[in-house]
Amino acid sequence: MEMSFNVNSHQEVNGKLKVDIVGKDKNEGTLIGNMKGDTLIADYTFNSEGVSSVREVAFLKRENTFIEGYGDVVSANDKVTFKDKTKLKFDPKNTLTKVDCKVE
């Protein structure tokens, strides 16, 4: 998993996320959301197998890492969102570590 984003002075986030997990479909797309304290909550818009989808994602910032959050979800209006963001769990097995960006 790779993530890159910018945060403006209003804590609005705009960036990209790429998911490549063994045994799952690869996908990549855009992140648009907000930093709320130490938590990033964003809409991830991506294409997978030719279908465009939107799902809410959450990451907890800890020093130079972001830990992916998970929880019960609901689907409405072609978007998957967390049922209750106050009950999100963050699994250290799904931690992204900050690295210098590659110049391509």
GROMACS .gro file of N, CA and C in nm:
model
  312
    1MET      N    1   0.085  -0.116   0.000
    1MET     CA    2   0.000   0.000   0.000
    1MET      C    3   0.090   0.123   0.000
    2GLU      N    4   0.057   0.219  -0.084
    2GLU     CA    5   0.130   0.346  -0.090
    2GLU      C    6   0.031   0.461  -0.080
    3MET      N    7   0.067   0.563  -0.004
    3MET     CA    8  -0.020   0.679   0.012
    3MET      C    9   0.066   0.804   0.006
    4SER      N   10   0.015   0.905  -0.063
    4SER     CA   11   0.079   1.037  -0.064
    4SER      C   12  -0.032   1.141  -0.063
    5PHE      N   13  -0.009   1.249   0.011
    5PHE     CA   14  -0.112   1.352   0.018
    5PHE      C   15  -0.053   1.483   0.069
    6ASN      N   16  -0.130   1.588   0.048
    6ASN     CA   17  -0.099   1.720   0.100
    6ASN      C   18  -0.211   1.760   0.195
    7VAL      N   19  -0.176   1.838   0.297
    7VAL     CA   20  -0.275   1.890   0.392
    7VAL      C   21  -0.265   2.041   0.390
    8ASN      N   22  -0.380   2.108   0.369
    8ASN     CA   23  -0.376   2.255   0.367
    8ASN      C   24  -0.399   2.312   0.507
    9SER      N   25  -0.405   2.442   0.519
    9SER     CA   26  -0.417   2.507   0.649
    9SER      C   27  -0.551   2.480   0.717
   10HIS      N   28  -0.650   2.431   0.642
   10HIS     CA   29  -0.780   2.397   0.698
   10HIS      C   30  -0.791   2.248   0.731
   11GLN      N   31  -0.675   2.178   0.727
   11GLN     CA   32  -0.666   2.035   0.755
   11GLN      C   33  -0.738   1.950   0.650
   12GLU      N   34  -0.758   2.008   0.530
   12GLU     CA   35  -0.816   1.932   0.419
   12GLU      C   36  -0.705   1.853   0.350
   13VAL      N   37  -0.736   1.728   0.318
   13VAL     CA   38  -0.639   1.636   0.259
   13VAL      C   39  -0.676   1.608   0.114
   14ASN      N   40  -0.572   1.607   0.029
   14ASN     CA   41  -0.590   1.573  -0.112
   14ASN      C   42  -0.469   1.490  -0.152
   15GLY      N   43  -0.492   1.370  -0.205
   15GLY     CA   44  -0.377   1.287  -0.239
   15GLY      C   45  -0.414   1.162  -0.317
   16LYS      N   46  -0.324   1.062  -0.307
   16LYS     CA   47  -0.340   0.938  -0.382
   16LYS      C   48  -0.316   0.819  -0.291
   17LEU      N   49  -0.383   0.708  -0.323
   17LEU     CA   50  -0.365   0.584  -0.251
   17LEU      C   51  -0.357   0.471  -0.352
   18LYS      N   52  -0.264   0.380  -0.330
   18LYS     CA   53  -0.247   0.264  -0.417
   18LYS      C   54  -0.249   0.141  -0.327
   19VAL      N   55  -0.338   0.047  -0.359
   19VAL     CA   56  -0.352  -0.075  -0.280
   19VAL      C   57  -0.312  -0.193  -0.367
   20ASP      N   58  -0.216  -0.272  -0.317
   20ASP     CA   59  -0.167  -0.390  -0.389
   20ASP      C   60  -0.142  -0.499  -0.285
   21ILE      N   61  -0.249  -0.568  -0.247
   21ILE     CA   62  -0.241  -0.671  -0.144
   21ILE      C   63  -0.248  -0.808  -0.211
   22VAL      N   64  -0.160  -0.898  -0.171
   22VAL     CA   65  -0.157  -1.032  -0.229
   22VAL      C   66  -0.294  -1.098  -0.213
   23GLY      N   67  -0.344  -1.153  -0.324
   23GLY     CA   68  -0.473  -1.220  -0.321
   23GLY      C   69  -0.592  -1.129  -0.341
   24LYS      N   70  -0.569  -1.000  -0.355
   24LYS     CA   71  -0.678  -0.904  -0.376
   24LYS      C   72  -0.653  -0.830  -0.507
   25ASP      N   73  -0.759  -0.767  -0.559
   25ASP     CA   74  -0.744  -0.686  -0.680
   25ASP      C   75  -0.664  -0.561  -0.649
   26LYS      N   76  -0.571  -0.528  -0.739
   26LYS     CA   77  -0.496  -0.403  -0.725
   26LYS      C   78  -0.589  -0.287  -0.759
   27ASN      N   79  -0.571  -0.176  -0.692
   27ASN     CA   80  -0.645  -0.056  -0.728
   27ASN      C   81  -0.569   0.066  -0.682
   28GLU      N   82  -0.595   0.176  -0.748
   28GLU     CA   83  -0.536   0.303  -0.708
   28GLU      C   84  -0.631   0.413  -0.745
   29GLY      N   85  -0.625   0.520  -0.666
   29GLY     CA   86  -0.715   0.631  -0.690
   29GLY      C   87  -0.681   0.751  -0.604
   30THR      N   88  -0.782   0.835  -0.582
   30THR     CA   89  -0.761   0.961  -0.513
   30THR      C   90  -0.818   0.957  -0.371
   31LEU      N   91  -0.755   1.037  -0.285
   31LEU     CA   92  -0.801   1.057  -0.147
   31LEU      C   93  -0.845   1.202  -0.133
   32ILE      N   94  -0.962   1.223  -0.079
   32ILE     CA   95  -1.008   1.358  -0.047
   32ILE      C   96  -1.076   1.350   0.089
   33GLY      N   97  -1.024   1.425   0.185
   33GLY     CA   98  -1.082   1.418   0.319
   33GLY      C   99  -1.026   1.523   0.411
   34ASN      N  100  -1.018   1.489   0.540
   34ASN     CA  101  -0.975   1.583   0.642
   34ASN      C  102  -0.895   1.512   0.750
   35MET      N  103  -0.799   1.585   0.807
   35MET     CA  104  -0.732   1.542   0.929
   35MET      C  105  -0.819   1.590   1.044
   36LYS      N  106  -0.857   1.498   1.131
   36LYS     CA  107  -0.935   1.533   1.250
   36LYS      C  108  -0.850   1.491   1.369
   37GLY      N  109  -0.774   1.586   1.422
   37GLY     CA  110  -0.677   1.552   1.527
   37GLY      C  111  -0.566   1.468   1.467
   38ASP      N  112  -0.550   1.346   1.518
   38ASP     CA  113  -0.446   1.257   1.466
   38ASP      C  114  -0.500   1.153   1.368
   39THR      N  115  -0.624   1.174   1.321
   39THR     CA  116  -0.689   1.075   1.234
   39THR      C  117  -0.723   1.135   1.098
   40LEU      N  118  -0.685   1.065   0.993
   40LEU     CA  119  -0.721   1.101   0.857
   40LEU      C  120  -0.845   1.023   0.819
   41ILE      N  121  -0.951   1.095   0.783
   41ILE     CA  122  -1.075   1.033   0.731
   41ILE      C  123  -1.093   1.088   0.590
   42ALA      N  124  -1.101   0.996   0.492
   42ALA     CA  125  -1.107   1.042   0.353
   42ALA      C  126  -1.193   0.949   0.269
   43ASP      N  127  -1.241   1.003   0.158
   43ASP     CA  128  -1.306   0.922   0.055
   43ASP      C  129  -1.198   0.877  -0.040
   44TYR      N  130  -1.194   0.747  -0.065
   44TYR     CA  131  -1.100   0.687  -0.159
   44TYR      C  132  -1.179   0.649  -0.283
   45THR      N  133  -1.154   0.720  -0.392
   45THR     CA  134  -1.220   0.693  -0.520
   45THR      C  135  -1.122   0.620  -0.609
   46PHE      N  136  -1.161   0.499  -0.652
   46PHE     CA  137  -1.067   0.413  -0.725
   46PHE      C  138  -1.138   0.330  -0.831
   47ASN      N  139  -1.060   0.277  -0.924
   47ASN     CA  140  -1.110   0.185  -1.025
   47ASN      C  141  -1.054   0.047  -0.997
   48SER      N  142  -1.140  -0.054  -1.002
   48SER     CA  143  -1.097  -0.191  -0.985
   48SER      C  144  -1.178  -0.276  -1.083
   49GLU      N  145  -1.108  -0.349  -1.167
   49GLU     CA  146  -1.171  -0.432  -1.270
   49GLU      C  147  -1.268  -0.350  -1.354
   50GLY      N  148  -1.231  -0.227  -1.386
   50GLY     CA  149  -1.310  -0.143  -1.474
   50GLY      C  150  -1.429  -0.075  -1.410
   51VAL      N  151  -1.446  -0.089  -1.279
   51VAL     CA  152  -1.559  -0.029  -1.210
   51VAL      C  153  -1.508   0.078  -1.114
   52SER      N  154  -1.569   0.196  -1.118
   52SER     CA  155  -1.532   0.305  -1.027
   52SER      C  156  -1.608   0.288  -0.896
   53SER      N  157  -1.538   0.300  -0.784
   53SER     CA  158  -1.598   0.285  -0.652
   53SER      C  159  -1.548   0.393  -0.558
   54VAL      N  160  -1.625   0.417  -0.453
   54VAL     CA  161  -1.585   0.511  -0.348
   54VAL      C  162  -1.604   0.442  -0.214
   55ARG      N  163  -1.497   0.445  -0.132
   55ARG     CA  164  -1.511   0.393   0.003
   55ARG      C  165  -1.437   0.485   0.098
   56GLU      N  166  -1.490   0.494   0.217
   56GLU     CA  167  -1.428   0.575   0.320
   56GLU      C  168  -1.310   0.498   0.379
   57VAL      N  169  -1.201   0.569   0.404
   57VAL     CA  170  -1.083   0.510   0.466
   57VAL      C  171  -1.045   0.594   0.587
   58ALA      N  172  -0.973   0.530   0.678
   58ALA     CA  173  -0.927   0.600   0.798
   58ALA      C  174  -0.785   0.555   0.829
   59PHE      N  175  -0.703   0.650   0.871
   59PHE     CA  176  -0.566   0.621   0.911
   59PHE      C  177  -0.535   0.701   1.036
   60LEU      N  178  -0.471   0.637   1.132
   60LEU     CA  179  -0.430   0.701   1.256
   60LEU      C  180  -0.283   0.737   1.246
   61LYS      N  181  -0.250   0.865   1.266
   61LYS     CA  182  -0.111   0.910   1.258
   61LYS      C  183  -0.041   0.886   1.391
   62ARG      N  184   0.071   0.816   1.383
   62ARG     CA  185   0.157   0.792   1.499
   62ARG      C  186   0.299   0.819   1.457
   63GLU      N  187   0.357   0.930   1.504
   63GLU     CA  188   0.492   0.974   1.467
   63GLU      C  189   0.504   0.977   1.315
   64ASN      N  190   0.592   0.896   1.255
   64ASN     CA  191   0.610   0.896   1.109
   64ASN      C  192   0.537   0.782   1.041
   65THR      N  193   0.427   0.733   1.102
   65THR     CA  194   0.351   0.624   1.043
   65THR      C  195   0.203   0.659   1.038
   66PHE      N  196   0.131   0.584   0.955
   66PHE     CA  197  -0.015   0.590   0.949
   66PHE      C  198  -0.066   0.448   0.958
   67ILE      N  199  -0.153   0.421   1.054
   67ILE     CA  200  -0.208   0.288   1.075
   67ILE      C  201  -0.350   0.286   1.019
   68GLU      N  202  -0.378   0.189   0.929
   68GLU     CA  203  -0.510   0.182   0.866
   68GLU      C  204  -0.616   0.139   0.966
   69GLY      N  205  -0.731   0.204   0.958
   69GLY     CA  206  -0.843   0.171   1.045
   69GLY      C  207  -0.946   0.085   0.975
   70TYR      N  208  -1.022   0.013   1.055
   70TYR     CA  209  -1.128  -0.069   1.000
   70TYR      C  210  -1.244  -0.074   1.099
   71GLY      N  211  -1.359  -0.113   1.049
   71GLY     CA  212  -1.479  -0.123   1.132
   71GLY      C  213  -1.596  -0.162   1.046
   72ASP      N  214  -1.713  -0.171   1.108
   72ASP     CA  215  -1.834  -0.204   1.034
   72ASP      C  216  -1.864  -0.096   0.933
   73VAL      N  217  -1.911  -0.137   0.815
   73VAL     CA  218  -1.940  -0.042   0.708
   73VAL      C  219  -2.084  -0.057   0.661
   74VAL      N  220  -2.132   0.049   0.595
   74VAL     CA  221  -2.262   0.047   0.530
   74VAL      C  222  -2.243   0.099   0.389
   75SER      N  223  -2.330   0.058   0.300
   75SER     CA  224  -2.323   0.102   0.160
   75SER      C  225  -2.451   0.176   0.126
   76ALA      N  226  -2.434   0.299   0.075
   76ALA     CA  227  -2.549   0.380   0.034
   76ALA      C  228  -2.503   0.478  -0.072
   77ASN      N  229  -2.587   0.501  -0.171
   77ASN     CA  230  -2.557   0.597  -0.278
   77ASN      C  231  -2.423   0.568  -0.344
   78ASP      N  232  -2.395   0.441  -0.373
   78ASP     CA  233  -2.272   0.399  -0.442
   78ASP      C  234  -2.146   0.434  -0.364
   79LYS      N  235  -2.156   0.439  -0.231
   79LYS     CA  236  -2.041   0.471  -0.148
   79LYS      C  237  -2.043   0.383  -0.024
   80VAL      N  238  -1.927   0.331   0.014
   80VAL     CA  239  -1.914   0.251   0.136
   80VAL      C  240  -1.854   0.340   0.244
   81THR      N  241  -1.923   0.352   0.357
   81THR     CA  242  -1.876   0.437   0.467
   81THR      C  243  -1.875   0.357   0.597
   82PHE      N  244  -1.800   0.407   0.694
   82PHE     CA  245  -1.798   0.344   0.825
   82PHE      C  246  -1.931   0.371   0.895
   83LYS      N  247  -1.982   0.269   0.960
   83LYS     CA  248  -2.108   0.280   1.032
   83LYS      C  249  -2.095   0.375   1.151
   84ASP      N  250  -1.985   0.361   1.227
   84ASP     CA  251  -1.963   0.443   1.346
   84ASP      C  252  -1.813   0.470   1.360
   85LYS      N  253  -1.770   0.589   1.324
   85LYS     CA  254  -1.627   0.622   1.326
   85LYS      C  255  -1.568   0.618   1.467
   86THR      N  256  -1.652   0.630   1.570
   86THR     CA  257  -1.600   0.625   1.708
   86THR      C  258  -1.561   0.483   1.748
   87LYS      N  259  -1.599   0.383   1.668
   87LYS     CA  260  -1.568   0.244   1.701
   87LYS      C  261  -1.462   0.184   1.608
   88LEU      N  262  -1.389   0.269   1.536
   88LEU     CA  263  -1.285   0.218   1.446
   88LEU      C  264  -1.173   0.153   1.527
   89LYS      N  265  -1.116   0.048   1.469
   89LYS     CA  266  -1.001  -0.019   1.528
   89LYS      C  267  -0.882   0.003   1.434
   90PHE      N  268  -0.763   0.016   1.490
   90PHE     CA  269  -0.643   0.040   1.411
   90PHE      C  270  -0.545  -0.073   1.438
   91ASP      N  271  -0.514  -0.149   1.333
   91ASP     CA  272  -0.430  -0.268   1.344
   91ASP      C  273  -0.287  -0.235   1.303
   92PRO      N  274  -0.191  -0.243   1.397
   92PRO     CA  275  -0.051  -0.213   1.364
   92PRO      C  276   0.006  -0.298   1.250
   93LYS      N  277  -0.059  -0.411   1.216
   93LYS     CA  278  -0.013  -0.492   1.103
   93LYS      C  279  -0.031  -0.417   0.971
   94ASN      N  280  -0.120  -0.318   0.970
   94ASN     CA  281  -0.146  -0.240   0.849
   94ASN      C  282  -0.092  -0.098   0.866
   95THR      N  283   0.039  -0.089   0.885
   95THR     CA  284   0.104   0.039   0.909
   95THR      C  285   0.184   0.084   0.787
   96LEU      N  286   0.162   0.209   0.749
   96LEU     CA  287   0.240   0.271   0.641
   96LEU      C  288   0.349   0.355   0.706
   97THR      N  289   0.470   0.340   0.656
   97THR     CA  290   0.585   0.413   0.709
   97THR      C  291   0.624   0.523   0.613
   98LYS      N  292   0.655   0.641   0.665
   98LYS     CA  293   0.693   0.754   0.582
   98LYS      C  294   0.827   0.730   0.516
   99VAL      N  295   0.833   0.754   0.386
   99VAL     CA  296   0.957   0.747   0.309
   99VAL      C  297   0.965   0.870   0.219
  100ASP      N  298   1.084   0.899   0.171
  100ASP     CA  299   1.099   1.009   0.075
  100ASP      C  300   1.030   0.971  -0.054
  101CYS      N  301   0.962   1.068  -0.116
  101CYS     CA  302   0.894   1.042  -0.243
  101CYS      C  303   0.995   1.016  -0.353
  102LYS      N  304   0.955   0.925  -0.444
  102LYS     CA  305   1.038   0.897  -0.561
  102LYS      C  306   1.010   1.001  -0.668
  103VAL      N  307   1.112   1.046  -0.734
  103VAL     CA  308   1.094   1.140  -0.845
  103VAL      C  309   1.097   1.057  -0.973
  104GLU      N  310   0.985   1.065  -1.047
  104GLU     CA  311   0.976   0.985  -1.170
  104GLU      C  312   0.978   1.073  -1.291
   0.00000   0.00000   0.00000
